[in-house]
N, CA, C and O atoms as a printed pandas DataFrame, in Angstrom:
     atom_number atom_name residue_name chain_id  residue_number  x_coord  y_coord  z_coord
0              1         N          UNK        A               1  -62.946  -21.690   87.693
1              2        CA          UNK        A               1  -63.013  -21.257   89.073
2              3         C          UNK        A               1  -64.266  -21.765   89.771
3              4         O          UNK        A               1  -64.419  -22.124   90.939
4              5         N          UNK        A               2  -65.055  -21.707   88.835
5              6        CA          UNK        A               2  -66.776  -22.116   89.331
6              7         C          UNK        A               2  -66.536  -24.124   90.205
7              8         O          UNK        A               2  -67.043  -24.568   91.235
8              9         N          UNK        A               3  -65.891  -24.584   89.524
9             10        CA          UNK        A               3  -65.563  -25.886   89.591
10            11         C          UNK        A               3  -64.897  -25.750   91.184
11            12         O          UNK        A               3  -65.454  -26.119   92.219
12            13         N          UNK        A               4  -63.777  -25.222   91.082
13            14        CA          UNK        A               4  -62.908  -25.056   92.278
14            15         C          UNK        A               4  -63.222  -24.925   93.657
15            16         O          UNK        A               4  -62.802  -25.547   94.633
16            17         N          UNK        A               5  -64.466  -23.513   93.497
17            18        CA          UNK        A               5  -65.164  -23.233   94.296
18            19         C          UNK        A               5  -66.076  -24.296   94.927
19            20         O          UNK        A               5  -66.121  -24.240   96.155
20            21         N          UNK        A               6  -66.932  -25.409   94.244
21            22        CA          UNK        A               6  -67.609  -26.403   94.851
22            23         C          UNK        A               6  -66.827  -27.174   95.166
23            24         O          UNK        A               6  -66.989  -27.294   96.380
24            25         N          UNK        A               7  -66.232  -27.657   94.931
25            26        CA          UNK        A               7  -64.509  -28.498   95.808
26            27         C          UNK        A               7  -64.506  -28.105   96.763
27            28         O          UNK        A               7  -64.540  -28.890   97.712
28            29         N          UNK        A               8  -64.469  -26.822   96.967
29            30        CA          UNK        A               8  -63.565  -26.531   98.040
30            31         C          UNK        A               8  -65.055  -26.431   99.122
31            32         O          UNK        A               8  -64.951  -26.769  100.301
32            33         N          UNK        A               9  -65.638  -26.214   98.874
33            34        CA          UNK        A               9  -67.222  -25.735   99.675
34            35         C          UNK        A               9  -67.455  -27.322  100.150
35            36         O          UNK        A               9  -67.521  -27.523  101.363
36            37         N          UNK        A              10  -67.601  -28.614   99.110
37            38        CA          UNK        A              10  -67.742  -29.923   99.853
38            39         C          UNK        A              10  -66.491  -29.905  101.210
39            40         O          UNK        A              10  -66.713  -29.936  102.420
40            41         N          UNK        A              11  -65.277  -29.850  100.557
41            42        CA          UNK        A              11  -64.630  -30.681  101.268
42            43         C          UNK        A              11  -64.586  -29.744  102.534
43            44         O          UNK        A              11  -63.789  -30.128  103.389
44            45         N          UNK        A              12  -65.156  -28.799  102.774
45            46        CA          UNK        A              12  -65.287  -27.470  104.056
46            47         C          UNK        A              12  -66.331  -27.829  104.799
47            48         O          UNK        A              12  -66.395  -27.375  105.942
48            49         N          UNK        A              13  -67.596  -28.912  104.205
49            50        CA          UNK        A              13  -68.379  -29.036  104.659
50            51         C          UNK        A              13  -68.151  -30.345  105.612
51            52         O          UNK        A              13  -68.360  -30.430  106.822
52            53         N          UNK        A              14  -67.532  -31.607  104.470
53            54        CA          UNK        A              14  -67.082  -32.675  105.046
54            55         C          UNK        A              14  -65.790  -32.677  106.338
55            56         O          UNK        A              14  -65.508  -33.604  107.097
56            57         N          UNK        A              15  -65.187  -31.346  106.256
57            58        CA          UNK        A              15  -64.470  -31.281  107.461
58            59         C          UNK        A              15  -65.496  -30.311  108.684
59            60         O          UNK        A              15  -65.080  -30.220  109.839
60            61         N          UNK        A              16  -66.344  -29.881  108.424
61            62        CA          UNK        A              16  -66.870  -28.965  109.464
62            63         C          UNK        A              16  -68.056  -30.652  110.168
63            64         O          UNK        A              16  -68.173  -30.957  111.355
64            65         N          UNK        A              17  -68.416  -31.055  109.514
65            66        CA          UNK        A              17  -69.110  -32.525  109.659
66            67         C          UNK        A              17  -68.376  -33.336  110.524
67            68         O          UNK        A              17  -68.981  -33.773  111.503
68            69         N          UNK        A              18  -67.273  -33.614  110.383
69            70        CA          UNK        A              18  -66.040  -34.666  111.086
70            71         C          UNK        A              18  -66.042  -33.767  112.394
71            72         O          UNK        A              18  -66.187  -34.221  113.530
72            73         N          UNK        A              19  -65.830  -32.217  112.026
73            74        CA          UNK        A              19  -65.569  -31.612  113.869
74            75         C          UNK        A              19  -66.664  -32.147  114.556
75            76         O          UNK        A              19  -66.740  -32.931  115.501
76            77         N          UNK        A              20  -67.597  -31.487  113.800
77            78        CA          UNK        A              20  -69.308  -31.860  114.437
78            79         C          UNK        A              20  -69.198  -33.105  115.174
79            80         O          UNK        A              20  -69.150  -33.092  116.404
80            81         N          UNK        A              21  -69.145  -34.451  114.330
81            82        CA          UNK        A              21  -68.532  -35.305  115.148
82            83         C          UNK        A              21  -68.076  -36.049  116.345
83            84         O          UNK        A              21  -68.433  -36.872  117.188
84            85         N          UNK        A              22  -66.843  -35.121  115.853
85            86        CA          UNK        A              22  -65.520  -35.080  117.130
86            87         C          UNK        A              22  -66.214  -34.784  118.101
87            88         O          UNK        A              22  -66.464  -35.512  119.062
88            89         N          UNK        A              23  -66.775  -33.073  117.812
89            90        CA          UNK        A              23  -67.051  -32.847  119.394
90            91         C          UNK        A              23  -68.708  -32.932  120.029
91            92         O          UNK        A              23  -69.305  -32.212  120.830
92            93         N          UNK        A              24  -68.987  -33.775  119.505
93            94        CA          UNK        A              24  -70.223  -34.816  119.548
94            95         C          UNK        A              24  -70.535  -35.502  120.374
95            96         O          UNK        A              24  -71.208  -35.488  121.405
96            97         N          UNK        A              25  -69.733  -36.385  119.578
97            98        CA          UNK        A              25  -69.098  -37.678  120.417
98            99         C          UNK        A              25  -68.335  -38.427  120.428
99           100         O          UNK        A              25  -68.455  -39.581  120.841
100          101         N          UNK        A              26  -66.859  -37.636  119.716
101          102        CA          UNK        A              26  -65.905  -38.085  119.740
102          103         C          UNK        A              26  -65.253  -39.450  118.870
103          104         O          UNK        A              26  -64.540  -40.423  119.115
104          105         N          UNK        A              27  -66.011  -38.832  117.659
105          106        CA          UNK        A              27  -65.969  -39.894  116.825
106          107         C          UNK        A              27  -64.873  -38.723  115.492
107          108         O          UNK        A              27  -64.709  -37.519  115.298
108          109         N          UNK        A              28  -64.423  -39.929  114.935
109          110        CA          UNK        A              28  -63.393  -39.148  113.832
110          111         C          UNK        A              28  -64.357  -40.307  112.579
111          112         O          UNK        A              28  -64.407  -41.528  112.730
112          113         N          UNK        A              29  -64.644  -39.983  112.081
113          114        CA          UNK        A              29  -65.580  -40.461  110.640
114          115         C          UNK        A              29  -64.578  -40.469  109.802
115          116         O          UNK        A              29  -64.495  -41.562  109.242
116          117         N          UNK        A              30  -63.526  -39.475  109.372
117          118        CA          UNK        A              30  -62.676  -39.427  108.603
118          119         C          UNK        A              30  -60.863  -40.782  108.596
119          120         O          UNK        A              30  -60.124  -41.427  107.852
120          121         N          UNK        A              31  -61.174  -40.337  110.326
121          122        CA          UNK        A              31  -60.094  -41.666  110.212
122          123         C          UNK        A              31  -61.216  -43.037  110.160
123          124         O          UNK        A              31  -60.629  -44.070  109.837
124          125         N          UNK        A              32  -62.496  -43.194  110.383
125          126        CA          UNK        A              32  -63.207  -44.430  110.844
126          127         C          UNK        A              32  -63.162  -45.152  109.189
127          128         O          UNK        A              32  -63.168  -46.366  108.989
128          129         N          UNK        A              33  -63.108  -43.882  107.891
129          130        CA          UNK        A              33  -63.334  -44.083  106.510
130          131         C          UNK        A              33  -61.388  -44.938  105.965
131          132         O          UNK        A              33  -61.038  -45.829  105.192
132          133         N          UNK        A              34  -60.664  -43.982  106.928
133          134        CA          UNK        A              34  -59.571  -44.766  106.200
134          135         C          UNK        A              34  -58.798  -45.651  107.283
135          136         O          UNK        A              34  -57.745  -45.351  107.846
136          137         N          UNK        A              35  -59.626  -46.909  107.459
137          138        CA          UNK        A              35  -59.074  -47.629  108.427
138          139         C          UNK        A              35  -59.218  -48.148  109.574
139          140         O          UNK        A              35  -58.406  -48.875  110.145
140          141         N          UNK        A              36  -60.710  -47.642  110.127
141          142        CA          UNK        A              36  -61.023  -47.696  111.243
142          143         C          UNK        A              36  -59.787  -47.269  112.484
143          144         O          UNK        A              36  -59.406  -48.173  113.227
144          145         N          UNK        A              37  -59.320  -46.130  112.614
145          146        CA          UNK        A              37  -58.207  -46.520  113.571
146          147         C          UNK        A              37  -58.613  -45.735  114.468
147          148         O          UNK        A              37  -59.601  -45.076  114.142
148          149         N          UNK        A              38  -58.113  -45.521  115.735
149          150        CA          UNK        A              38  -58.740  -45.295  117.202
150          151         C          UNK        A              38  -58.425  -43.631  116.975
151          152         O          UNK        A              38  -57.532  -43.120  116.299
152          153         N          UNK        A              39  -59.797  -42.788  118.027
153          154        CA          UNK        A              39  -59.813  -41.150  117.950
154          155         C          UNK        A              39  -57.946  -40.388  117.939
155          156         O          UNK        A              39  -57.058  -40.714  118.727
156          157         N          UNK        A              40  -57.852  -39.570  117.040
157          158        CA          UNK        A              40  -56.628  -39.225  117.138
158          159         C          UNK        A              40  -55.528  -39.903  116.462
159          160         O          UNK        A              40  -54.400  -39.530  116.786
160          161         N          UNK        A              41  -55.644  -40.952  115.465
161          162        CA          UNK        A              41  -55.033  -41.424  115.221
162          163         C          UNK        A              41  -55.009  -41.040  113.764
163          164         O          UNK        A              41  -56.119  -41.010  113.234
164          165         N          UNK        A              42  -53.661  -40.651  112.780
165          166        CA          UNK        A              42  -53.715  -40.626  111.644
166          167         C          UNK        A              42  -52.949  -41.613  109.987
167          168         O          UNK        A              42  -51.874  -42.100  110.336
168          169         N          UNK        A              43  -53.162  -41.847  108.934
169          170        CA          UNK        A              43  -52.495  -42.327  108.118
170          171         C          UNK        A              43  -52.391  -41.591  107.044
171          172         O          UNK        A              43  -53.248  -40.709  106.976
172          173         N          UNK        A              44  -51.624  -41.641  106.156
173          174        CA          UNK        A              44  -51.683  -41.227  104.926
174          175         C          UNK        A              44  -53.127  -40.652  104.222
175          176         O          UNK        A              44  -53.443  -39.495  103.944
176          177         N          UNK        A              45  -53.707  -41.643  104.087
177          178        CA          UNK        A              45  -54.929  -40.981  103.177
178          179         C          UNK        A              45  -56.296  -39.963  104.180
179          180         O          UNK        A              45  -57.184  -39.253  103.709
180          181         N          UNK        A              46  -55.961  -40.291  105.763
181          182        CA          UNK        A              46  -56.650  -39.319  106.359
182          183         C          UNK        A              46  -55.723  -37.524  106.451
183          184         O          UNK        A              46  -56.347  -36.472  106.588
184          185         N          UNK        A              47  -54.328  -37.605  106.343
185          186        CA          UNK        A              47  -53.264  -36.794  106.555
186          187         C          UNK        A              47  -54.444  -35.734  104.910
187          188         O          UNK        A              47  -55.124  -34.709  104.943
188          189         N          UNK        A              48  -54.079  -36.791  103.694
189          190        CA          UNK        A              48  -54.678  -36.175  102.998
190          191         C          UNK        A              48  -55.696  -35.547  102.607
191          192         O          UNK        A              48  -55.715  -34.702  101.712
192          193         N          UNK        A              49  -56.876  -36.037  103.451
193          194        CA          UNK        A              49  -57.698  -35.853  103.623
194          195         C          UNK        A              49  -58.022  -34.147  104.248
195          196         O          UNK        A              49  -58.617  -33.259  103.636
196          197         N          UNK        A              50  -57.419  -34.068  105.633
197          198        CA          UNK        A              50  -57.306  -33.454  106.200
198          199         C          UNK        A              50  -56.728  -32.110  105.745
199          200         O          UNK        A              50  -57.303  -31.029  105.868
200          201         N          UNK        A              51  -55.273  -32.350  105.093
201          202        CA          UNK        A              51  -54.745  -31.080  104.367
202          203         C          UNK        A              51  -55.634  -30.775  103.271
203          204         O          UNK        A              51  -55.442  -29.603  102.948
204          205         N          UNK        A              52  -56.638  -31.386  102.466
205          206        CA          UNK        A              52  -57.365  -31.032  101.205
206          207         C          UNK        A              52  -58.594  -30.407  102.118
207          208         O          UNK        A              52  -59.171  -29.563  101.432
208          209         N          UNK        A              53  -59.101  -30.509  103.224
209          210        CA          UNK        A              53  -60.031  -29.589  103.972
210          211         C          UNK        A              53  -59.677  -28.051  104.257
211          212         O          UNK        A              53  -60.368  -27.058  104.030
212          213         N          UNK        A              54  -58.531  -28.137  104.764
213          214        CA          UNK        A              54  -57.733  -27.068  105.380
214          215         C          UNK        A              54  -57.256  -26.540  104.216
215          216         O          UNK        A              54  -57.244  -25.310  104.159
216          217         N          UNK        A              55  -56.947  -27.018  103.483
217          218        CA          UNK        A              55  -56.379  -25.839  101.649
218          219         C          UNK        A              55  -57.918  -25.283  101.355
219          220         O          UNK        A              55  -58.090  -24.208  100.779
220          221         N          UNK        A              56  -59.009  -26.107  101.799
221          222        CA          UNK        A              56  -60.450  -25.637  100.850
222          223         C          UNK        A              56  -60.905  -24.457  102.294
223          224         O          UNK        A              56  -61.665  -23.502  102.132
224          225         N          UNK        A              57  -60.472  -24.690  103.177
225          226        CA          UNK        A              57  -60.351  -23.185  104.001
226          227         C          UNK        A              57  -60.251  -22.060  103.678
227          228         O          UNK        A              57  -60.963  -21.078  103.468
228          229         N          UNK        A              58  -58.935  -22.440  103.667
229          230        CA          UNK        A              58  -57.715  -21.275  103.424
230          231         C          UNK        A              58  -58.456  -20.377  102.272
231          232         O          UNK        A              58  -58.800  -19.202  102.404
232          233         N          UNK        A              59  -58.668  -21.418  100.806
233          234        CA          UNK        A              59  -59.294  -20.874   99.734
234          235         C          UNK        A              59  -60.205  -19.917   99.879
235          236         O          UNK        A              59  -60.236  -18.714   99.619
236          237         N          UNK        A              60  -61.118  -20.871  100.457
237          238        CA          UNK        A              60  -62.934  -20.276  100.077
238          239         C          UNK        A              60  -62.484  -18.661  101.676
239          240         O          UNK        A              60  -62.889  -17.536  101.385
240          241         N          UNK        A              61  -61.771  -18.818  103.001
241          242        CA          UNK        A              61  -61.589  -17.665  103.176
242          243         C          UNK        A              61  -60.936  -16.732  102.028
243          244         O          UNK        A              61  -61.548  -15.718  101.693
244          245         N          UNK        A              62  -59.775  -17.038  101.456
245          246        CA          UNK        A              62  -59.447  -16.062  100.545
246          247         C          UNK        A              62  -60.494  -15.192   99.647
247          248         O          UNK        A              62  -60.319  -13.977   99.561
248          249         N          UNK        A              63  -61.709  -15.896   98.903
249          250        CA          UNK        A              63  -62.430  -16.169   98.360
250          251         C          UNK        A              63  -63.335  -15.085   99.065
251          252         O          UNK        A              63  -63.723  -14.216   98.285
252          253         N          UNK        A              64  -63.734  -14.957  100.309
253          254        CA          UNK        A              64  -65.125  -14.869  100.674
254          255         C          UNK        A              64  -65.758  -13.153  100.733
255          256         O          UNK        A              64  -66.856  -12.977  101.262
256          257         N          UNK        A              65  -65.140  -12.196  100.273
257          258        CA          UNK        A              65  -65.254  -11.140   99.719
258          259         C          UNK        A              65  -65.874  -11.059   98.404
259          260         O          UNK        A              65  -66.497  -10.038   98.115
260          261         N          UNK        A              66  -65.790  -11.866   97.705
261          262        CA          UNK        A              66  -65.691  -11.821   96.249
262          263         C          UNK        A              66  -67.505  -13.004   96.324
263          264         O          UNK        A              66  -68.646  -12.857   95.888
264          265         N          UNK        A              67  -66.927  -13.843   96.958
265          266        CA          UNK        A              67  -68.460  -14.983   97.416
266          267         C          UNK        A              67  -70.023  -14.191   97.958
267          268         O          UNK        A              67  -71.150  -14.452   97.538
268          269         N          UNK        A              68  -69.635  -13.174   99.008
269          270        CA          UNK        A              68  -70.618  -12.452   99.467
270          271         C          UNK        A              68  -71.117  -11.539   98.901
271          272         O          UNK        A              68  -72.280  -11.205   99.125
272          273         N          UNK        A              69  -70.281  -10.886   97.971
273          274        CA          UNK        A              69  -70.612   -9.680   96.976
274          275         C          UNK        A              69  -71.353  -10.354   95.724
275          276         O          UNK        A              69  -72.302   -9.769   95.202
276          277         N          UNK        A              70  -70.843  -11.756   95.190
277          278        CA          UNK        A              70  -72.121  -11.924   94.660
278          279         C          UNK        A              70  -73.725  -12.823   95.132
279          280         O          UNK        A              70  -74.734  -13.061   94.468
280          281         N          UNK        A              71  -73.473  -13.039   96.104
281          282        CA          UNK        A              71  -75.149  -12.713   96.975
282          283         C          UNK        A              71  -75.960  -12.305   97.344
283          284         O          UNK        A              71  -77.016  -12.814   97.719
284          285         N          UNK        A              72  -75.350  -10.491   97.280
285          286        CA          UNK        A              72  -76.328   -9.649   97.584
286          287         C          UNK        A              72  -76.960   -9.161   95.956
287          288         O          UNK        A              72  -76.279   -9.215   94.932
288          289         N          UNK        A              73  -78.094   -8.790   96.006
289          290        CA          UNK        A              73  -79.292   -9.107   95.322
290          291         C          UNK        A              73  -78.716   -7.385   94.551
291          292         O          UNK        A              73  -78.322   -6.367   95.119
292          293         N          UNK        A              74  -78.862   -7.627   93.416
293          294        CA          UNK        A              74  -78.339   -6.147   92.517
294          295         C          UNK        A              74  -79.270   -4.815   92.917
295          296         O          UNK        A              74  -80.289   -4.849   93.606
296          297         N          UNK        A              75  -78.807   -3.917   92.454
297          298        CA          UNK        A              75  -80.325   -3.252   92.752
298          299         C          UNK        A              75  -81.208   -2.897   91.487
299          300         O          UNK        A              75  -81.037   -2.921   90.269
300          301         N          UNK        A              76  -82.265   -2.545   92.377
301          302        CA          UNK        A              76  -83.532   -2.773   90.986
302          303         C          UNK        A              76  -83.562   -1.623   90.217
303          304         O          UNK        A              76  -83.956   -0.589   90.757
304          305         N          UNK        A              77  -83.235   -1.610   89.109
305          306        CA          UNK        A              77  -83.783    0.385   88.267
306          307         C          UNK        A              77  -85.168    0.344   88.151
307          308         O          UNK        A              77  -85.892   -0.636   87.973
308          309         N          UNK        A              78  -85.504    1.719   88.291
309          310        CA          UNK        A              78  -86.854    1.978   88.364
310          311         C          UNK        A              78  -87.501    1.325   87.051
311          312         O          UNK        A              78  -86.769    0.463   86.564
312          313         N          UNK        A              79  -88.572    1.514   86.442
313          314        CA          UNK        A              79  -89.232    0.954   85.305
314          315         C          UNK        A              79  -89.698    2.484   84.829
315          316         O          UNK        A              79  -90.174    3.338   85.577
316          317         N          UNK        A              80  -89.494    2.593   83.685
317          318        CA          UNK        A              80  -89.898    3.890   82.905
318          319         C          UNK        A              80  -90.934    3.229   81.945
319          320         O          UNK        A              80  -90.813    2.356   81.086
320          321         N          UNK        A              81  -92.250    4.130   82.505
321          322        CA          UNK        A              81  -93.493    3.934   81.492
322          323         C          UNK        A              81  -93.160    4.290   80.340
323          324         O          UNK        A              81  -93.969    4.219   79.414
């Protein structure tokens, strides 16, 4: 699961990066990688691209209950002299 989880966290990052982008300046990085083809335009390996972002969504939301609970810091027991 540990594995899964960083998968899915890159490819969330590499699609939150491409929006960034987009609404930037209107640049698609993701189609520019498969093909150079003009804003809005898609092929196969960007299609894939795209659905493997949006599954690492879906996931890491499913996920993010379980993600935040282990971030918060345990609590401390006192120390007995």
């Amino acid at each position: 699961m540990r594995k899964l989880n960083v998968v899915a966290a890159v490819l969330t990052i590499v699609g939150g990066l491409n929006w960034g982008l987009v609404g930037l300046f209107k640049f698609d990085l993701v189609a520019a990688v498969f093909g150079g083809m003009r804003f809005g335009e898609v092929n196969v390996g960007s299609r894939v691209v795209y659905t493997l972002v949006g599954l690492s969504a879906l996931y890491l939301a499913s996920q993010l209950r379980t993600l935040v609970g282990r971030s918060e810091p345990a609590p401390v027991k006192p120390v007995s002299t």
